CSV table of C-alpha atoms in Angstrom, one decimal:
chain,number,residue,atom,x,y,z
A,211,MET,CA,173.5,71.0,183.5
A,212,LEU,CA,172.5,72.0,179.9
A,213,SER,CA,174.4,74.7,178.3
A,214,THR,CA,172.9,78.1,177.3
A,215,ALA,CA,173.4,77.2,173.4
A,216,THR,CA,171.7,74.1,174.5
A,217,ARG,CA,168.7,75.8,176.5
A,218,THR,CA,168.0,78.1,173.7
A,219,ILE,CA,168.2,75.8,170.9
A,220,LEU,CA,165.6,73.4,173.3
A,221,ARG,CA,163.0,76.4,174.1
A,222,SER,CA,162.9,77.4,169.7
A,223,LEU,CA,162.4,73.7,169.3
A,224,THR,CA,159.6,73.9,171.3
A,225,SER,CA,158.0,77.1,170.7
A,226,ALA,CA,158.2,75.8,166.8
A,227,LEU,CA,156.4,72.3,168.0
A,228,LEU,CA,153.4,74.7,169.6
A,229,ALA,CA,153.3,76.8,166.6
A,230,LEU,CA,152.6,73.7,164.6
A,231,PHE,CA,149.4,72.5,166.9
A,232,VAL,CA,148.4,75.9,168.7
A,233,ALA,CA,148.9,78.4,165.9
A,234,PRO,CA,145.9,77.3,163.7
A,235,TRP,CA,143.3,77.3,166.3
A,236,ALA,CA,144.9,80.3,168.1
A,237,ARG,CA,144.2,82.1,164.5
A,238,GLY,CA,140.4,81.0,165.1
A,239,ASP,CA,140.6,78.1,162.7
A,240,ASP,CA,138.3,75.6,162.7
A,241,PRO,CA,139.9,72.5,165.4
A,242,PRO,CA,139.1,69.1,163.3
A,243,GLN,CA,136.1,67.6,164.0
A,244,LYS,CA,134.6,64.5,163.5
A,245,LEU,CA,132.5,63.8,160.5
A,246,ASP,CA,128.9,62.7,160.6
A,247,PRO,CA,128.1,59.5,158.8
A,248,PRO,CA,125.7,59.4,156.1
A,249,VAL,CA,122.4,59.7,156.8
A,250,ASP,CA,120.7,56.0,156.8
A,251,MET,CA,117.2,56.1,155.1
A,252,THR,CA,115.0,53.4,153.5
A,253,ALA,CA,113.9,54.7,149.7
A,254,GLN,CA,110.2,54.7,151.6
A,255,GLN,CA,111.1,57.5,154.3
A,256,ASP,CA,113.1,59.6,152.0
A,257,HIS,CA,110.2,59.8,149.6
A,258,GLN,CA,107.8,60.5,152.4
A,259,ARG,CA,110.3,63.2,153.4
A,260,ILE,CA,110.4,64.7,150.5
A,261,MET,CA,106.5,64.9,150.4
A,262,ASP,CA,106.7,66.1,153.6
A,263,LEU,CA,109.0,68.8,152.2
A,264,LEU,CA,106.5,69.9,149.7
A,265,LYS,CA,103.4,69.7,152.1
A,266,ILE,CA,101.9,67.1,149.8
A,267,LYS,CA,99.9,64.7,151.6
A,268,SER,CA,99.3,62.3,148.7
A,269,LEU,CA,100.1,61.3,145.5
A,270,ARG,CA,98.1,59.8,142.4
A,271,LYS,CA,99.2,56.1,142.1
A,272,GLY,CA,100.9,55.1,139.2
A,273,VAL,CA,99.5,52.1,136.9
A,274,GLY,CA,100.5,49.2,135.8
A,275,GLY,CA,99.2,45.9,134.1
A,276,THR,CA,95.6,46.2,133.0
A,277,SER,CA,95.5,49.6,134.9
A,278,ALA,CA,97.7,51.6,132.2
A,279,ASN,CA,96.2,52.9,128.7
A,280,TYR,CA,96.8,51.9,125.3
A,281,ASP,CA,94.0,53.5,123.4
A,282,GLU,CA,95.0,56.5,121.5
A,283,SER,CA,91.6,58.3,121.8
A,284,LYS,CA,92.4,58.5,125.6
A,285,ALA,CA,96.2,59.6,125.2
A,286,ASN,CA,96.0,63.3,124.9
A,287,PRO,CA,93.8,64.9,127.8
A,288,TYR,CA,96.3,67.6,127.6
A,289,PRO,CA,97.2,68.2,123.7
A,290,ARG,CA,99.0,71.8,124.4
A,291,LEU,CA,102.4,71.5,124.7
A,292,PRO,CA,104.5,74.5,125.8
A,293,ASP,CA,106.1,76.0,122.7
A,294,PRO,CA,110.2,76.0,122.8
A,295,LEU,CA,110.0,79.0,120.6
A,296,VAL,CA,107.9,81.3,122.8
A,297,LEU,CA,110.0,83.6,125.8
A,298,LYS,CA,107.8,83.6,129.1
A,299,ASP,CA,107.2,87.1,128.5
A,300,GLY,CA,105.5,85.7,125.1
A,301,LYS,CA,107.6,87.1,122.9
A,302,GLN,CA,108.8,85.0,119.6
A,303,VAL,CA,111.9,83.3,119.4
A,304,THR,CA,113.0,84.4,115.6
A,305,THR,CA,117.0,84.3,116.0
A,306,ALA,CA,119.6,81.5,116.7
A,307,GLU,CA,121.0,84.6,119.1
A,308,MET,CA,117.7,84.5,121.0
A,309,TRP,CA,117.3,80.7,121.3
A,310,TRP,CA,121.1,80.8,122.8
A,311,LYS,CA,120.8,83.7,125.0
A,312,GLN,CA,117.1,84.0,126.3
A,313,ARG,CA,115.0,80.6,125.5
A,314,ARG,CA,117.2,77.9,125.6
A,315,PRO,CA,118.2,79.1,129.2
A,316,GLU,CA,114.9,79.4,130.3
A,317,ILE,CA,114.3,76.0,129.2
A,318,VAL,CA,117.1,74.5,131.3
A,319,GLU,CA,116.1,76.2,134.2
A,320,ASP,CA,112.7,74.8,134.4
A,321,PHE,CA,114.3,71.3,133.6
A,322,ASP,CA,116.8,72.3,136.1
A,323,ARG,CA,114.2,73.3,139.2
A,324,GLU,CA,111.4,70.9,138.2
A,325,ILE,CA,112.6,67.9,136.5
A,326,TYR,CA,116.2,66.5,136.9
A,327,GLY,CA,117.4,68.8,139.7
A,328,ARG,CA,120.3,70.8,139.7
A,329,VAL,CA,123.9,69.8,139.8
A,330,PRO,CA,126.1,71.8,142.6
A,331,LYS,CA,128.0,74.4,141.1
A,332,GLU,CA,131.4,72.6,142.1
A,333,THR,CA,132.0,69.0,142.0
A,334,PRO,CA,134.5,67.0,142.8
A,335,LYS,CA,137.6,66.4,140.3
A,336,VAL,CA,137.8,62.9,138.5
A,337,LYS,CA,141.1,61.3,138.5
A,338,TRP,CA,141.4,58.7,135.7
A,339,GLU,CA,143.3,55.5,136.1
A,340,VAL,CA,144.1,52.7,133.9
A,341,THR,CA,143.8,49.5,135.9
A,342,ASP,CA,144.5,46.9,132.9
A,343,THR,CA,145.2,47.2,128.9
A,344,LYS,CA,145.0,43.7,126.9
A,345,LYS,CA,144.5,42.7,123.1
A,346,ASP,CA,141.8,40.4,122.5
A,347,LYS,CA,139.1,40.0,119.6
A,348,VAL,CA,135.5,41.0,118.9
A,349,GLY,CA,134.2,38.8,116.3
A,350,GLU,CA,137.5,38.5,114.0
A,351,ILE,CA,138.1,42.3,114.7
A,352,GLU,CA,141.7,42.8,116.9
A,353,VAL,CA,141.2,45.4,119.8
A,354,VAL,CA,142.6,46.9,122.6
A,355,THR,CA,140.5,47.0,125.3
A,356,LYS,CA,141.6,49.1,128.5
A,357,LYS,CA,139.9,49.1,131.9
A,358,LEU,CA,139.9,52.2,133.7
A,359,VAL,CA,138.5,53.6,137.3
A,360,GLY,CA,137.7,57.2,137.7
A,361,HIS,CA,138.6,58.3,141.3
A,362,VAL,CA,136.6,60.7,142.3
A,363,ASP,CA,138.2,63.2,144.9
A,364,ASN,CA,136.2,62.9,148.6
A,365,ALA,CA,138.7,65.2,150.3
A,366,SER,CA,135.9,67.1,151.2
A,367,TYR,CA,134.1,64.1,152.9
A,368,PRO,CA,136.1,61.1,153.2
A,369,LEU,CA,133.2,59.0,154.5
A,370,ILE,CA,131.9,58.4,150.8
A,371,LYS,CA,134.0,56.9,148.1
A,372,VAL,CA,132.9,57.1,144.2
A,373,ASP,CA,135.0,55.1,141.5
A,374,ILE,CA,133.3,55.4,138.5
A,375,GLN,CA,134.0,51.7,136.2
A,376,LEU,CA,134.3,52.5,132.7
A,377,SER,CA,135.9,50.3,129.8
A,378,LEU,CA,137.3,51.6,126.3
A,379,THR,CA,137.9,49.4,123.0
A,380,THR,CA,139.4,50.7,120.2
A,381,PRO,CA,140.6,48.6,116.9
A,382,ALA,CA,144.3,47.3,117.4
A,383,ASP,CA,145.1,48.4,113.8
A,384,ALA,CA,143.8,52.4,114.1
A,385,LYS,CA,146.2,54.4,112.5
A,386,GLY,CA,144.6,57.9,114.1
A,387,PRO,CA,142.2,58.7,117.2
A,388,VAL,CA,138.9,56.8,115.9
A,389,PRO,CA,135.2,58.3,117.2
A,390,VAL,CA,133.9,56.2,120.2
A,391,MET,CA,129.9,55.2,121.0
A,392,MET,CA,129.9,55.1,124.9
A,393,GLU,CA,126.7,52.8,126.0
A,394,PHE,CA,125.3,53.2,129.7
A,395,GLY,CA,125.4,49.6,130.7
A,396,PHE,CA,127.2,47.0,133.3
A,397,SER,CA,129.8,44.9,131.4
A,398,PHE,CA,133.1,45.5,130.8
A,399,GLY,CA,135.0,43.2,128.3
A,400,GLY,CA,135.7,43.2,124.9
A,401,LYS,CA,133.2,40.8,123.8
A,402,GLY,CA,129.5,41.5,123.9
A,403,PRO,CA,126.5,39.2,123.0
A,404,PRO,CA,124.9,39.4,119.4
A,405,THR,CA,122.3,41.9,119.8
A,406,GLY,CA,121.7,42.5,116.8
A,407,GLY,CA,118.4,40.7,116.2
A,408,LYS,CA,118.3,37.1,114.3
A,409,GLY,CA,121.9,35.4,115.5
A,410,GLY,CA,123.6,38.8,113.4
A,411,PRO,CA,126.7,40.6,115.3
A,412,GLY,CA,126.4,42.6,118.2
A,413,TRP,CA,126.7,46.5,118.3
A,414,GLN,CA,130.0,46.3,119.6
A,415,GLN,CA,131.0,44.4,116.3
A,416,GLN,CA,128.8,46.9,114.1
A,417,VAL,CA,130.9,49.9,115.6
A,418,LEU,CA,134.3,48.3,115.0
A,419,ALA,CA,133.4,47.5,111.9
A,420,LYS,CA,132.9,50.9,111.1
A,421,GLY,CA,136.5,51.3,112.3
A,422,TRP,CA,135.2,53.0,115.6
A,423,GLY,CA,135.8,52.5,119.1
A,424,TYR,CA,133.4,51.7,122.1
A,425,ALA,CA,133.1,52.4,125.5
A,426,ILE,CA,130.7,50.9,128.5
A,427,LEU,CA,129.9,53.1,131.5
A,428,SER,CA,128.5,51.5,134.7
A,429,PRO,CA,125.9,54.0,136.0
A,430,ASN,CA,125.7,52.2,139.5
A,431,SER,CA,129.4,53.2,140.0
A,432,ILE,CA,128.3,57.0,140.1
A,433,GLN,CA,125.2,56.6,142.1
A,434,ALA,CA,122.8,53.7,142.9
A,435,ASP,CA,119.7,53.1,141.4
A,436,ASN,CA,117.7,53.7,144.4
A,437,GLY,CA,116.3,56.2,146.7
A,438,ALA,CA,118.2,54.8,150.0
A,439,GLY,CA,121.4,55.3,147.9
A,440,LEU,CA,120.7,59.0,147.6
A,441,THR,CA,122.6,59.9,150.8
A,442,ARG,CA,125.9,57.9,149.2
A,443,GLY,CA,127.2,57.9,145.6
A,444,ILE,CA,128.5,61.4,144.0
A,445,ILE,CA,124.9,63.0,144.9
A,446,GLY,CA,125.9,62.2,148.8
A,447,LEU,CA,129.6,62.7,148.6
A,448,CYS,CA,128.4,66.3,147.4
A,449,ASN,CA,126.0,67.0,150.2
A,450,LYS,CA,128.3,65.3,152.7
A,451,GLY,CA,125.7,62.5,153.5
A,452,VAL,CA,123.1,64.9,153.9
A,453,PRO,CA,119.6,64.4,152.6
A,454,ARG,CA,118.7,66.2,149.0
A,455,LYS,CA,116.8,69.7,148.7
A,456,VAL,CA,113.9,69.3,146.6
A,457,ASP,CA,115.8,71.1,143.8
A,458,ASP,CA,118.8,68.5,144.2
A,459,TRP,CA,119.8,66.1,141.4
A,460,GLY,CA,118.4,62.7,140.8
A,461,ALA,CA,120.1,59.5,139.6
A,462,LEU,CA,119.6,60.5,135.7
A,463,ARG,CA,121.7,63.7,135.8
A,464,ALA,CA,124.2,61.8,138.7
A,465,TRP,CA,124.6,59.6,135.9
A,466,ALA,CA,124.9,62.3,133.0
A,467,TRP,CA,127.4,63.8,135.1
A,468,GLY,CA,129.6,60.7,135.0
A,469,ALA,CA,129.3,60.5,131.3
A,470,SER,CA,131.0,63.9,131.2
A,471,ARG,CA,133.9,62.8,133.2
A,472,ALA,CA,134.5,59.6,130.8
A,473,LEU,CA,134.2,62.3,127.9
A,474,ASP,CA,136.9,64.3,130.1
A,475,TYR,CA,139.3,61.0,129.9
A,476,PHE,CA,138.4,60.6,126.2
A,477,GLU,CA,139.9,64.1,125.5
A,478,ALA,CA,143.2,63.0,127.4
A,479,ASP,CA,143.3,60.1,125.5
A,480,LYS,CA,145.3,59.7,122.4
A,481,SER,CA,143.2,56.7,120.8
A,482,VAL,CA,139.9,58.7,121.1
A,483,ASP,CA,138.7,61.2,118.8
A,484,ALA,CA,137.0,63.2,121.5
A,485,LYS,CA,135.1,65.4,119.0
A,486,GLN,CA,133.0,62.3,117.7
A,487,VAL,CA,131.8,60.7,120.9
A,488,GLY,CA,128.2,59.4,120.8
A,489,LEU,CA,126.0,57.9,123.3
A,490,GLU,CA,123.9,55.3,123.8
A,491,GLY,CA,121.3,54.0,126.6
A,492,HIS,CA,118.4,51.8,127.1
A,493,SER,CA,115.2,52.4,129.3
A,494,ARG,CA,116.3,54.2,132.1
A,495,TYR,CA,119.7,54.6,130.7
A,496,GLY,CA,117.9,56.0,127.4
A,497,LYS,CA,116.8,58.8,130.1
A,498,ALA,CA,120.2,59.2,131.3
A,499,THR,CA,121.4,59.5,127.8
A,500,ALA,CA,119.2,62.4,126.8
A,501,VAL,CA,119.5,64.5,129.7
A,502,ALA,CA,123.9,64.1,128.9
A,503,MET,CA,122.9,64.9,125.6
A,504,ALA,CA,121.1,68.0,126.3
A,505,TYR,CA,123.5,69.2,129.3
A,506,ASP,CA,126.8,68.4,127.4
A,507,ASP,CA,126.9,69.8,123.9
A,508,ARG,CA,130.3,67.9,123.8
A,509,PHE,CA,128.5,64.7,122.6
A,510,ALA,CA,128.4,64.4,119.3
A,511,ILE,CA,125.4,62.5,118.5
A,512,ALA,CA,123.1,60.4,120.8
A,513,TYR,CA,120.9,57.0,120.7
A,514,VAL,CA,118.4,57.4,122.9
A,515,SER,CA,116.4,53.9,123.1
A,516,SER,CA,113.0,53.1,124.9
A,517,SER,CA,113.7,56.1,127.2
A,518,GLY,CA,110.0,56.3,128.0
A,519,GLU,CA,108.5,59.0,131.4
A,520,GLY,CA,111.1,61.1,132.5
A,521,GLY,CA,113.1,60.1,129.3
A,522,VAL,CA,111.5,61.4,125.8
A,523,LYS,CA,108.0,60.4,126.1
A,524,LEU,CA,106.0,63.4,126.5
A,525,HIS,CA,104.7,64.3,130.2
A,526,ARG,CA,101.5,65.0,129.3
A,527,ARG,CA,100.7,62.0,127.3
A,528,ASN,CA,98.4,59.0,128.9
A,529,TRP,CA,99.8,55.8,127.5
A,530,GLY,CA,101.7,53.0,129.8
A,531,GLU,CA,104.3,54.8,131.9
A,532,LEU,CA,103.0,58.1,133.5
A,533,VAL,CA,104.2,60.9,135.7
A,534,GLU,CA,102.8,59.3,138.9
A,535,ASN,CA,104.7,56.1,138.4
A,536,VAL,CA,108.1,58.1,138.1
A,537,ALA,CA,107.1,59.8,141.0
A,538,GLY,CA,106.4,57.1,143.4
A,539,SER,CA,108.9,55.7,145.9
A,540,GLY,CA,110.2,53.4,143.0
A,541,GLU,CA,111.5,55.7,140.7
A,542,TYR,CA,111.5,59.3,142.4
A,543,HIS,CA,115.1,59.0,143.0
A,544,TRP,CA,116.0,59.5,139.3
A,545,MET,CA,114.2,63.0,139.3
A,546,ALA,CA,114.6,66.2,141.3
A,547,GLY,CA,112.3,65.9,144.5
A,548,ASN,CA,110.3,69.0,142.8
A,549,PHE,CA,108.8,66.2,140.1
A,550,LEU,CA,106.6,64.7,142.8
A,551,LYS,CA,103.9,67.8,142.7
A,552,TYR,CA,102.9,66.8,139.0
A,553,ALA,CA,101.7,63.6,140.4
A,554,GLY,CA,100.1,65.5,143.7
A,555,PRO,CA,98.6,68.7,143.8
A,556,LEU,CA,99.4,69.5,140.4
A,557,THR,CA,98.6,67.8,136.9
A,558,TRP,CA,101.0,67.0,133.8
A,559,ALA,CA,99.7,70.1,132.3
A,560,ASP,CA,101.2,72.0,134.8
A,561,MET,CA,104.4,72.0,134.2
A,562,PRO,CA,106.3,74.3,132.8
A,563,VAL,CA,108.7,72.3,130.2
A,564,ASP,CA,108.1,68.8,128.4
A,565,SER,CA,110.2,66.3,127.0
A,566,HIS,CA,110.2,68.1,123.1
A,567,GLU,CA,112.4,70.6,124.9
A,568,LEU,CA,114.7,68.3,126.5
A,569,VAL,CA,115.4,67.0,122.7
A,570,ALA,CA,115.5,70.6,121.6
A,571,LEU,CA,118.3,71.3,123.9
A,572,CYS,CA,120.1,68.7,121.9
A,573,ALA,CA,120.1,71.0,118.9
A,574,PRO,CA,121.5,71.4,116.4
A,575,ARG,CA,123.5,67.9,116.9
A,576,PRO,CA,121.7,64.9,115.9
A,577,VAL,CA,119.8,62.8,118.0
A,578,PHE,CA,118.2,59.1,116.9
A,579,ILE,CA,114.9,57.9,119.1
A,580,GLY,CA,114.3,54.4,119.3
A,581,ALA,CA,111.4,52.0,120.6
A,582,GLY,CA,109.7,48.5,120.2
A,583,ALA,CA,106.8,47.3,119.1
A,584,THR,CA,103.6,48.3,121.1
A,585,ASN,CA,102.9,44.5,122.3
A,586,GLY,CA,106.6,44.4,123.6
A,587,ASP,CA,107.7,47.8,124.1
A,588,GLY,CA,104.1,49.7,124.9
A,589,TRP,CA,105.3,50.8,128.2
A,590,VAL,CA,107.7,53.4,127.1
A,591,ASP,CA,105.0,55.1,124.5
A,592,ALA,CA,106.4,55.0,121.1
A,593,LYS,CA,104.4,57.4,119.9
A,594,GLY,CA,105.2,60.0,122.6
A,595,MET,CA,108.7,59.8,121.9
A,596,PHE,CA,107.9,60.4,118.5
A,597,LEU,CA,105.8,63.4,119.2
A,598,ALA,CA,108.4,64.9,121.4
A,599,ALA,CA,111.2,64.3,118.4
A,600,ALA,CA,108.4,66.2,116.0
A,601,GLY,CA,108.3,68.9,118.5
A,602,ALA,CA,111.7,69.8,118.8
A,603,GLY,CA,112.0,70.1,114.7
A,604,PRO,CA,111.3,74.1,115.1
A,605,VAL,CA,113.9,74.5,116.9
A,606,TYR,CA,116.8,72.6,114.6
A,607,LYS,CA,114.8,74.1,112.1
A,608,LEU,CA,115.6,77.6,113.5
A,609,LEU,CA,119.5,76.5,113.8
A,610,GLY,CA,119.3,75.7,109.9
A,611,LYS,CA,119.3,72.0,110.7
A,612,LYS,CA,116.4,69.8,109.4
A,613,ASP,CA,113.7,68.2,111.4
A,614,LEU,CA,111.9,64.9,111.1
A,615,GLY,CA,110.1,65.5,107.7
A,616,THR,CA,106.6,64.9,109.1
A,617,THR,CA,104.7,65.0,112.2
A,618,GLU,CA,102.6,61.7,111.2
A,619,PHE,CA,103.5,58.7,113.2
A,620,PRO,CA,104.8,56.5,110.7
A,621,LYS,CA,104.4,52.9,110.6
A,622,ILE,CA,106.5,50.4,111.8
A,623,GLU,CA,109.7,49.5,110.8
A,624,THR,CA,109.9,52.9,109.1
A,625,ALA,CA,113.2,54.9,109.2
A,626,LEU,CA,113.0,58.8,109.3
A,627,ILE,CA,116.7,59.3,109.2
A,628,ASP,CA,117.3,62.3,106.4
A,629,GLY,CA,117.4,65.1,109.1
A,630,GLU,CA,119.5,65.7,112.6
A,631,VAL,CA,116.5,64.5,114.7
A,632,ALA,CA,115.7,60.5,113.6
A,633,PHE,CA,112.9,58.2,114.6
A,634,ARG,CA,112.5,54.5,114.4
A,635,GLN,CA,110.5,52.0,115.9
A,636,HIS,CA,111.3,48.2,115.0
A,637,SER,CA,109.1,45.5,115.4
A,638,GLY,CA,111.1,43.5,118.4
A,639,GLY,CA,110.4,43.9,122.2
A,640,HIS,CA,111.8,45.9,124.9
A,641,THR,CA,115.4,45.9,123.6
A,642,THR,CA,118.3,48.5,121.7
A,643,GLY,CA,119.6,45.4,118.9
A,644,PRO,CA,117.0,45.7,115.9
A,645,ASN,CA,117.6,49.8,115.3
A,646,TRP,CA,121.6,49.2,116.1
A,647,PRO,CA,122.1,49.1,112.4
A,648,THR,CA,119.6,51.9,111.2
A,649,PHE,CA,121.2,54.4,113.7
A,650,LEU,CA,124.8,53.9,112.6
A,651,LYS,CA,123.5,54.7,109.1
A,652,PHE,CA,122.4,57.8,110.6
A,653,ALA,CA,125.5,57.9,112.4
A,654,GLU,CA,127.4,57.5,109.5
A,655,ARG,CA,126.4,61.3,108.1
A,656,PHE,CA,127.8,63.0,111.3
A,657,ILE,CA,130.5,61.3,112.6
A,658,LYS,CA,133.7,59.9,110.4
A,659,GLY,CA,136.7,57.7,111.1
A,660,PRO,CA,140.4,58.1,110.6
A,661,ALA,CA,140.2,56.9,107.0
A,662,ASP,CA,137.6,59.6,106.3
A,663,ALA,CA,140.0,62.7,107.5
A,664,ASP,CA,140.6,64.3,104.0
A,665,LYS,CA,137.0,64.1,103.5
A,666,ARG,CA,136.1,66.6,106.5
């Protein structure tokens, strides 16, 4: 027979246990539910789904091979560009305050809704972990390389895991925090292949020779480079595995978001001067570089290489890659779903913005735009990117900075690097290498290492 005291204790314990398991439901809280797995679709199925949402029956076909235009006389069917310094109500932007408070937000909204998509108002936190640190040599320079993983908080939807891959290399003998040039890339080592052209030092060695560091960020660890992956990666995590809405962000904004999270880490790393972090990317990652620079004003400088359509090539240009190519099922995932409209019922001229305004969003910070020769890099339209750089000039000048200095397309190998907007077309093909020395010469005007601290 249990004593009265023992029975009282047992009743109290039973009540406490019931409170733990029953009380939350009694208060009206939802009971634990089984999560639905991410929706599985092919890129073609998701592409068709977007078309259905937009009530588009067909898209104009993209070009390729001999069907692409490389005749300058046919390149400008829509020569009139949106004016970056005219408000939607027709008023002229005459002051820096009007740009920052009125016109720039209008342009950002158009890019968000129609071109690159909206990043959710709240995105998961990222916790960075250093997984390896080692001393090494790049060329003849002693370096320290850290390998990092950015664990994205997936508590809201544990079925998707995102771990951002990043490496950071700094000079071993640095006397203080150093500037860092970060590249969208795939490799994570201190040693990279020579890419300077003619067997010269690679870009990593060129950066280290200035006493700066470099970083390599893996875009595919943030978001897959295909439409089938849109219900996974950071986009899928934020959407809890459900397909995108027509104005949701695409892969370019996702990759740019990842670059910003890397910059968050640099702000906490004492070896990095986080106010002097530059960003570089080539081809599709040139597009992502331009987007990241436009949307995150903490990046100090950008090298946008051969970005082409969807990057800083004018959308209204008929040369090489077209809006229709990017709107197709192979590349649409880079953009917002709404982008497809401009390859369907609407034309390029119906776009509320163009790429010169993407460059303008980077102002007043320095941007270097590069490309290769027409016979190896014609697809990306070097002149179309030059015209975008020139078209951003009025905004740079309004903000007290210098533009390209010309609106005439320069001869190949001509470096226009005296202003805050820079351009050079090299004589090589689809590569960054030949322009790295010129970019670094341009960057030296703005980026200063520890040895230059007293000069700032």
